[in-house]
Amino acid sequence: MTYGYVYVAQVAMGANPAQTIKAIAEAEAYPGPSLIIGYAPCEMHSIKGGMTNCQKEMKKAVECGYWNLFRYDPAAEQSFTLDSKEPKDGYREFLMNEARYSRLTREFPERAEGLFSKSEENAKARYEHLLKLKEMYSK
């Protein structure tokens, strides 16, 4: 997005299928380079309940602010669109739903607490940055 001529979108199909399809269509129609970054949990995330809950996990990731949805189309009149709503509570619950994170609380509880706090702060800062981009590109 910094270059100003690259289409960039961040998607999570399980959170918002319509936004994902819209981003793919926009990227395909864009006459220059396009980049779509998708959140896609895998087996290594060790989601509680298994991969059958993958779509639900994507939705939780977006709702709590772990992952944000947006589209940047340099050719559009409104070039930046923030598709995520303001994050709800539940960031820690989201993390604890994946064994890769919950394992840390058992093996390194003090370290895990510090890392999780920092991660949540970073997620809030990312959303605030996206709000600033939305404001900046709407002018």
PDB file of C-alpha atoms in Angstrom:
ATOM      1  CA  MET A   1       0.000   0.000   0.000  1.00  0.00           C
ATOM      2  CA  THR A   2       2.934   2.291   0.651  1.00  0.00           C
ATOM      3  CA  TYR A   3       3.888   2.111  -3.024  1.00  0.00           C
ATOM      4  CA  GLY A   4       0.473   3.483  -3.947  1.00  0.00           C
ATOM      5  CA  TYR A   5       0.010   1.340  -7.072  1.00  0.00           C
ATOM      6  CA  VAL A   6      -0.510  -2.148  -5.644  1.00  0.00           C
ATOM      7  CA  TYR A   7      -3.946  -3.563  -4.827  1.00  0.00           C
ATOM      8  CA  VAL A   8      -3.814  -5.019  -1.291  1.00  0.00           C
ATOM      9  CA  ALA A   9      -6.512  -6.824   0.658  1.00  0.00           C
ATOM     10  CA  GLN A  10      -6.606  -8.750   3.899  1.00  0.00           C
ATOM     11  CA  VAL A  11      -9.362 -11.375   4.065  1.00  0.00           C
ATOM     12  CA  ALA A  12     -10.720 -14.251   6.133  1.00  0.00           C
ATOM     13  CA  MET A  13     -13.297 -16.278   4.253  1.00  0.00           C
ATOM     14  CA  GLY A  14     -14.916 -17.707   7.378  1.00  0.00           C
ATOM     15  CA  ALA A  15     -15.404 -14.241   8.836  1.00  0.00           C
ATOM     16  CA  ASN A  16     -16.861 -12.549   5.770  1.00  0.00           C
ATOM     17  CA  PRO A  17     -17.230 -14.592   2.558  1.00  0.00           C
ATOM     18  CA  ALA A  18     -18.697 -11.627   0.651  1.00  0.00           C
ATOM     19  CA  GLN A  19     -15.685  -9.444   1.507  1.00  0.00           C
ATOM     20  CA  THR A  20     -13.348 -12.231   0.365  1.00  0.00           C
ATOM     21  CA  ILE A  21     -15.127 -12.615  -2.991  1.00  0.00           C
ATOM     22  CA  LYS A  22     -15.220  -8.836  -3.445  1.00  0.00           C
ATOM     23  CA  ALA A  23     -11.463  -8.594  -2.766  1.00  0.00           C
ATOM     24  CA  ILE A  24     -10.691 -11.375  -5.241  1.00  0.00           C
ATOM     25  CA  ALA A  25     -12.852  -9.755  -7.941  1.00  0.00           C
ATOM     26  CA  GLU A  26     -11.285  -6.325  -7.322  1.00  0.00           C
ATOM     27  CA  ALA A  27      -7.766  -7.761  -7.367  1.00  0.00           C
ATOM     28  CA  GLU A  28      -8.455  -9.583 -10.624  1.00  0.00           C
ATOM     29  CA  ALA A  29      -9.904  -6.440 -12.218  1.00  0.00           C
ATOM     30  CA  TYR A  30      -7.092  -4.187 -11.015  1.00  0.00           C
ATOM     31  CA  PRO A  31      -4.700  -3.382 -13.923  1.00  0.00           C
ATOM     32  CA  GLY A  32      -1.538  -3.663 -11.828  1.00  0.00           C
ATOM     33  CA  PRO A  33      -0.007  -5.925  -9.196  1.00  0.00           C
ATOM     34  CA  SER A  34      -2.370  -7.313  -6.560  1.00  0.00           C
ATOM     35  CA  LEU A  35      -1.793  -8.935  -3.196  1.00  0.00           C
ATOM     36  CA  ILE A  36      -4.408 -10.714  -1.095  1.00  0.00           C
ATOM     37  CA  ILE A  37      -3.393 -11.824   2.382  1.00  0.00           C
ATOM     38  CA  GLY A  38      -5.729 -14.462   3.772  1.00  0.00           C
ATOM     39  CA  TYR A  39      -6.080 -15.784   7.285  1.00  0.00           C
ATOM     40  CA  ALA A  40      -6.185 -19.541   6.992  1.00  0.00           C
ATOM     41  CA  PRO A  41      -5.848 -21.650  10.140  1.00  0.00           C
ATOM     42  CA  CYS A  42      -4.056 -24.913   9.603  1.00  0.00           C
ATOM     43  CA  GLU A  43      -3.616 -28.169  11.448  1.00  0.00           C
ATOM     44  CA  MET A  44      -0.566 -26.749  13.265  1.00  0.00           C
ATOM     45  CA  HIS A  45      -2.756 -24.127  14.971  1.00  0.00           C
ATOM     46  CA  SER A  46      -4.328 -27.036  16.889  1.00  0.00           C
ATOM     47  CA  ILE A  47      -7.788 -25.481  17.078  1.00  0.00           C
ATOM     48  CA  LYS A  48      -9.918 -27.001  19.809  1.00  0.00           C
ATOM     49  CA  GLY A  49     -12.484 -29.184  18.095  1.00  0.00           C
ATOM     50  CA  GLY A  50     -10.246 -29.696  15.062  1.00  0.00           C
ATOM     51  CA  MET A  51     -10.219 -28.297  11.571  1.00  0.00           C
ATOM     52  CA  THR A  52     -13.997 -28.689  11.259  1.00  0.00           C
ATOM     53  CA  ASN A  53     -14.113 -25.426  13.248  1.00  0.00           C
ATOM     54  CA  CYS A  54     -11.778 -23.567  10.865  1.00  0.00           C
ATOM     55  CA  GLN A  55     -14.446 -21.180   9.521  1.00  0.00           C
ATOM     56  CA  LYS A  56     -15.638 -20.350  13.047  1.00  0.00           C
ATOM     57  CA  GLU A  57     -12.046 -19.723  14.101  1.00  0.00           C
ATOM     58  CA  MET A  58     -11.603 -17.197  11.294  1.00  0.00           C
ATOM     59  CA  LYS A  59     -14.743 -15.382  12.406  1.00  0.00           C
ATOM     60  CA  LYS A  60     -13.509 -15.271  16.017  1.00  0.00           C
ATOM     61  CA  ALA A  61     -10.103 -13.969  14.857  1.00  0.00           C
ATOM     62  CA  VAL A  62     -11.756 -11.026  13.105  1.00  0.00           C
ATOM     63  CA  GLU A  63     -14.329 -10.300  15.820  1.00  0.00           C
ATOM     64  CA  CYS A  64     -11.733 -10.050  18.588  1.00  0.00           C
ATOM     65  CA  GLY A  65      -9.273  -7.990  16.517  1.00  0.00           C
ATOM     66  CA  TYR A  66      -6.598 -10.656  16.033  1.00  0.00           C
ATOM     67  CA  TRP A  67      -7.089 -10.295  12.256  1.00  0.00           C
ATOM     68  CA  ASN A  68      -8.489  -7.285  10.405  1.00  0.00           C
ATOM     69  CA  LEU A  69     -10.277  -7.142   7.069  1.00  0.00           C
ATOM     70  CA  PHE A  70      -9.527  -4.341   4.623  1.00  0.00           C
ATOM     71  CA  ARG A  71      -9.111  -3.531   0.943  1.00  0.00           C
ATOM     72  CA  TYR A  72      -6.837  -0.985  -0.703  1.00  0.00           C
ATOM     73  CA  ASP A  73      -7.630  -0.294  -4.352  1.00  0.00           C
ATOM     74  CA  PRO A  74      -5.546   2.553  -5.813  1.00  0.00           C
ATOM     75  CA  ALA A  75      -7.924   2.796  -8.803  1.00  0.00           C
ATOM     76  CA  ALA A  76     -11.077   3.247  -6.701  1.00  0.00           C
ATOM     77  CA  GLU A  77     -12.567   6.596  -5.757  1.00  0.00           C
ATOM     78  CA  GLN A  78     -12.401   5.559  -2.098  1.00  0.00           C
ATOM     79  CA  SER A  79      -9.114   3.663  -2.202  1.00  0.00           C
ATOM     80  CA  PHE A  80      -9.083   2.268   1.358  1.00  0.00           C
ATOM     81  CA  THR A  81     -11.959   0.310   2.867  1.00  0.00           C
ATOM     82  CA  LEU A  82     -11.854  -1.047   6.412  1.00  0.00           C
ATOM     83  CA  ASP A  83     -14.236  -4.004   6.406  1.00  0.00           C
ATOM     84  CA  SER A  84     -13.666  -5.009  10.042  1.00  0.00           C
ATOM     85  CA  LYS A  85     -15.859  -3.684  12.778  1.00  0.00           C
ATOM     86  CA  GLU A  86     -14.387  -2.444  16.051  1.00  0.00           C
ATOM     87  CA  PRO A  87     -12.990  -5.466  17.908  1.00  0.00           C
ATOM     88  CA  LYS A  88     -15.093  -7.029  20.634  1.00  0.00           C
ATOM     89  CA  ASP A  89     -13.792  -8.536  23.830  1.00  0.00           C
ATOM     90  CA  GLY A  90     -12.531 -12.082  23.634  1.00  0.00           C
ATOM     91  CA  TYR A  91      -8.948 -11.701  22.448  1.00  0.00           C
ATOM     92  CA  ARG A  92      -7.555 -14.011  25.166  1.00  0.00           C
ATOM     93  CA  GLU A  93     -10.360 -16.516  24.681  1.00  0.00           C
ATOM     94  CA  PHE A  94      -9.485 -16.629  21.002  1.00  0.00           C
ATOM     95  CA  LEU A  95      -5.833 -17.307  21.807  1.00  0.00           C
ATOM     96  CA  MET A  96      -6.706 -20.015  24.322  1.00  0.00           C
ATOM     97  CA  ASN A  97      -8.780 -21.828  21.695  1.00  0.00           C
ATOM     98  CA  GLU A  98      -5.548 -22.772  19.928  1.00  0.00           C
ATOM     99  CA  ALA A  99      -3.130 -25.222  21.509  1.00  0.00           C
ATOM    100  CA  ARG A 100      -0.129 -23.356  20.092  1.00  0.00           C
ATOM    101  CA  TYR A 101      -0.979 -20.503  22.469  1.00  0.00           C
ATOM    102  CA  SER A 102      -2.618 -22.304  25.379  1.00  0.00           C
ATOM    103  CA  ARG A 103       0.419 -24.591  25.690  1.00  0.00           C
ATOM    104  CA  LEU A 104       2.496 -21.538  26.638  1.00  0.00           C
ATOM    105  CA  THR A 105       0.340 -20.919  29.719  1.00  0.00           C
ATOM    106  CA  ARG A 106       1.212 -24.380  31.037  1.00  0.00           C
ATOM    107  CA  GLU A 107       4.897 -24.387  30.158  1.00  0.00           C
ATOM    108  CA  PHE A 108       5.811 -20.718  30.703  1.00  0.00           C
ATOM    109  CA  PRO A 109       2.909 -19.013  32.545  1.00  0.00           C
ATOM    110  CA  GLU A 110       4.667 -15.715  33.366  1.00  0.00           C
ATOM    111  CA  ARG A 111       6.196 -15.410  29.934  1.00  0.00           C
ATOM    112  CA  ALA A 112       2.870 -16.286  28.308  1.00  0.00           C
ATOM    113  CA  GLU A 113       1.087 -13.529  30.230  1.00  0.00           C
ATOM    114  CA  GLY A 114       3.577 -10.935  29.034  1.00  0.00           C
ATOM    115  CA  LEU A 115       3.434 -12.135  25.439  1.00  0.00           C
ATOM    116  CA  PHE A 116      -0.364 -12.254  25.383  1.00  0.00           C
ATOM    117  CA  SER A 117      -0.646  -8.750  26.841  1.00  0.00           C
ATOM    118  CA  LYS A 118       1.793  -7.393  24.270  1.00  0.00           C
ATOM    119  CA  SER A 119      -0.012  -9.211  21.475  1.00  0.00           C
ATOM    120  CA  GLU A 120      -3.350  -7.717  22.501  1.00  0.00           C
ATOM    121  CA  GLU A 121      -1.815  -4.233  22.710  1.00  0.00           C
ATOM    122  CA  ASN A 122      -0.334  -4.702  19.224  1.00  0.00           C
ATOM    123  CA  ALA A 123      -3.714  -5.817  17.851  1.00  0.00           C
ATOM    124  CA  LYS A 124      -5.377  -2.694  19.256  1.00  0.00           C
ATOM    125  CA  ALA A 125      -2.615  -0.518  17.791  1.00  0.00           C
ATOM    126  CA  ARG A 126      -3.036  -2.171  14.362  1.00  0.00           C
ATOM    127  CA  TYR A 127      -6.767  -1.436  14.403  1.00  0.00           C
ATOM    128  CA  GLU A 128      -6.115   2.182  15.406  1.00  0.00           C
ATOM    129  CA  HIS A 129      -3.636   2.455  12.526  1.00  0.00           C
ATOM    130  CA  LEU A 130      -6.245   1.112  10.112  1.00  0.00           C
ATOM    131  CA  LEU A 131      -8.742   3.695  11.398  1.00  0.00           C
ATOM    132  CA  LYS A 132      -6.175   6.413  10.652  1.00  0.00           C
ATOM    133  CA  LEU A 133      -5.670   5.026   7.139  1.00  0.00           C
ATOM    134  CA  LYS A 134      -9.424   5.029   6.615  1.00  0.00           C
ATOM    135  CA  GLU A 135      -9.597   8.658   7.667  1.00  0.00           C
ATOM    136  CA  MET A 136      -6.554   9.636   5.611  1.00  0.00           C
ATOM    137  CA  TYR A 137      -7.781   7.983   2.396  1.00  0.00           C
ATOM    138  CA  SER A 138     -11.325   9.353   2.749  1.00  0.00           C
ATOM    139  CA  LYS A 139     -10.080  12.931   2.253  1.00  0.00           C
TER     140      LYS A 139
END
